[in-house]
GROMACS .gro file of C-alpha atoms in nm:
model
  113
    1MET     CA    1  -2.400   6.319 -10.557
    2LYS     CA    2  -2.198   6.577 -10.377
    3GLN     CA    3  -1.928   6.350 -10.347
    4TYR     CA    4  -1.929   6.205 -10.728
    5PHE     CA    5  -1.889   6.584 -10.840
    6SER     CA    6  -1.649   6.713 -10.547
    7ASN     CA    7  -1.395   6.361 -10.642
    8GLY     CA    8  -1.443   6.545 -11.046
    9ILE     CA    9  -1.676   6.400 -11.307
   10ASN     CA   10  -1.589   6.024 -11.461
   11TYR     CA   11  -1.785   5.809 -11.727
   12ASP     CA   12  -1.633   5.520 -11.595
   13VAL     CA   13  -1.762   5.623 -11.200
   14TRP     CA   14  -2.101   5.681 -11.264
   15LYS     CA   15  -2.108   5.362 -11.573
   16LYS     CA   16  -2.038   5.181 -11.275
   17ASP     CA   17  -2.246   5.335 -10.949
   18PRO     CA   18  -2.685   5.253 -11.037
   19PHE     CA   19  -2.720   5.429 -10.739
   20LEU     CA   20  -2.519   5.777 -10.883
   21ALA     CA   21  -2.682   5.700 -11.234
   22LEU     CA   22  -3.002   5.683 -11.078
   23ILE     CA   23  -3.029   6.086 -10.948
   24LEU     CA   24  -2.965   6.169 -11.289
   25PHE     CA   25  -3.279   6.041 -11.456
   26ARG     CA   26  -3.419   6.129 -11.113
   27GLN     CA   27  -3.371   6.505 -11.223
   28LEU     CA   28  -3.478   6.470 -11.530
   29GLN     CA   29  -3.815   6.336 -11.393
   30GLU     CA   30  -3.886   6.592 -11.184
   31GLY     CA   31  -3.832   6.875 -11.412
   32PHE     CA   32  -4.041   6.737 -11.701
   33GLY     CA   33  -4.227   6.477 -11.466
   34TRP     CA   34  -4.389   6.090 -11.580
   35GLU     CA   35  -4.565   6.252 -11.927
   36THR     CA   36  -4.233   6.279 -12.112
   37PHE     CA   37  -4.071   5.968 -11.988
   38LYS     CA   38  -4.393   5.781 -12.093
   39LYS     CA   39  -4.326   5.997 -12.482
   40PHE     CA   40  -3.990   5.888 -12.472
   41PHE     CA   41  -4.050   5.511 -12.521
   42ILE     CA   42  -4.304   5.529 -12.712
   43LYS     CA   43  -4.134   5.734 -12.951
   44TYR     CA   44  -3.870   5.458 -12.847
   45GLN     CA   45  -4.070   5.197 -12.920
   46SER     CA   46  -4.221   5.351 -13.297
   47MET     CA   47  -3.779   5.316 -13.395
   48SER     CA   48  -3.774   4.957 -13.259
   49ALA     CA   49  -4.079   4.874 -13.435
   50ASN     CA   50  -3.965   5.062 -13.808
   51ASP     CA   51  -3.588   4.904 -13.751
   52SER     CA   52  -3.603   4.527 -13.619
   53THR     CA   53  -3.161   4.572 -13.646
   54GLY     CA   54  -3.189   4.830 -13.432
   55SER     CA   55  -2.933   5.070 -13.609
   56TYR     CA   56  -3.042   5.340 -13.422
   57ALA     CA   57  -2.919   5.251 -13.079
   58ASN     CA   58  -2.649   4.963 -13.153
   59SER     CA   59  -2.383   5.161 -12.932
   60ASP     CA   60  -2.330   5.300 -12.659
   61GLN     CA   61  -2.284   5.694 -12.769
   62LYS     CA   62  -2.596   5.597 -12.995
   63LYS     CA   63  -2.827   5.522 -12.657
   64ARG     CA   64  -2.696   5.800 -12.532
   65ASP     CA   65  -2.751   6.010 -12.816
   66LEU     CA   66  -3.137   5.905 -12.840
   67TRP     CA   67  -3.171   5.965 -12.504
   68VAL     CA   68  -3.028   6.375 -12.558
   69THR     CA   69  -3.181   6.417 -12.899
   70GLU     CA   70  -3.479   6.252 -12.864
   71PHE     CA   71  -3.604   6.373 -12.441
   72SER     CA   72  -3.493   6.715 -12.565
   73LYS     CA   73  -3.700   6.717 -12.793
   74ILE     CA   74  -4.021   6.628 -12.629
   75ALA     CA   75  -3.912   6.794 -12.339
   76GLU     CA   76  -3.857   7.101 -12.582
   77LYS     CA   77  -3.483   7.139 -12.340
   78ASN     CA   78  -3.160   7.109 -12.464
   79ILE     CA   79  -3.022   6.891 -12.170
   80ALA     CA   80  -2.717   6.770 -12.338
   81GLU     CA   81  -2.577   6.998 -12.103
   82PHE     CA   82  -2.703   6.862 -11.855
   83PHE     CA   83  -2.600   6.552 -11.934
   84GLU     CA   84  -2.216   6.640 -12.012
   85LYS     CA   85  -2.232   6.780 -11.646
   86TRP     CA   86  -2.255   6.437 -11.541
   87GLY     CA   87  -1.991   6.382 -11.714
   88ILE     CA   88  -2.210   6.194 -11.954
   89PRO     CA   89  -2.015   6.219 -12.355
   90VAL     CA   90  -2.292   6.395 -12.640
   91SER     CA   91  -2.164   6.389 -12.985
   92ASP     CA   92  -2.094   6.669 -13.195
   93LYS     CA   93  -2.395   6.526 -13.349
   94ALA     CA   94  -2.672   6.483 -13.122
   95LYS     CA   95  -2.564   6.866 -12.963
   96GLU     CA   96  -2.645   7.062 -13.265
   97GLU     CA   97  -2.988   6.867 -13.310
   98VAL     CA   98  -3.092   7.039 -13.026
   99SER     CA   99  -2.937   7.340 -13.038
  100ASN     CA  100  -3.195   7.507 -13.129
  101LEU     CA  101  -3.380   7.421 -12.773
  102PRO     CA  102  -3.364   7.639 -12.439
  103ILE     CA  103  -3.118   7.480 -12.312
  104TRP     CA  104  -3.175   7.282 -11.886
  105MET     CA  105  -3.059   7.273 -11.644
  106PRO     CA  106  -3.236   7.145 -11.274
  107TYR     CA  107  -3.172   7.472 -10.950
  108ASN     CA  108  -2.823   7.398 -10.835
  109PHE     CA  109  -2.691   7.194 -11.056
  110PRO     CA  110  -2.410   7.051 -10.993
  111PRO     CA  111  -2.443   7.132 -10.602
  112VAL     CA  112  -2.206   7.400 -10.546
  113ASN     CA  113  -2.278   7.266 -10.156
   0.00000   0.00000   0.00000
């Protein structure tokens, strides 16, 4: 993780390194616990049941935005800036949707030492 940030964030690098990508989700798990993930996936399943076409997540951008908006609402914290610090693109629409929530960032992130 420190190397990723010292080399300069790059979404293409992040996408190609599954172990690096897992750090982001580990940080969310440490910050919000497994219950938040369970609630997120229940919401995701509900969306799927209500829209068999999958239009709510039929592009990479929509999938990223879904994580940001729905996870933020469940956690009651805005994780948009956290995703962007990782170099993960978030749409302006998604950022606006969670702008009323307090911003969340893990301790010592991005890593400085």
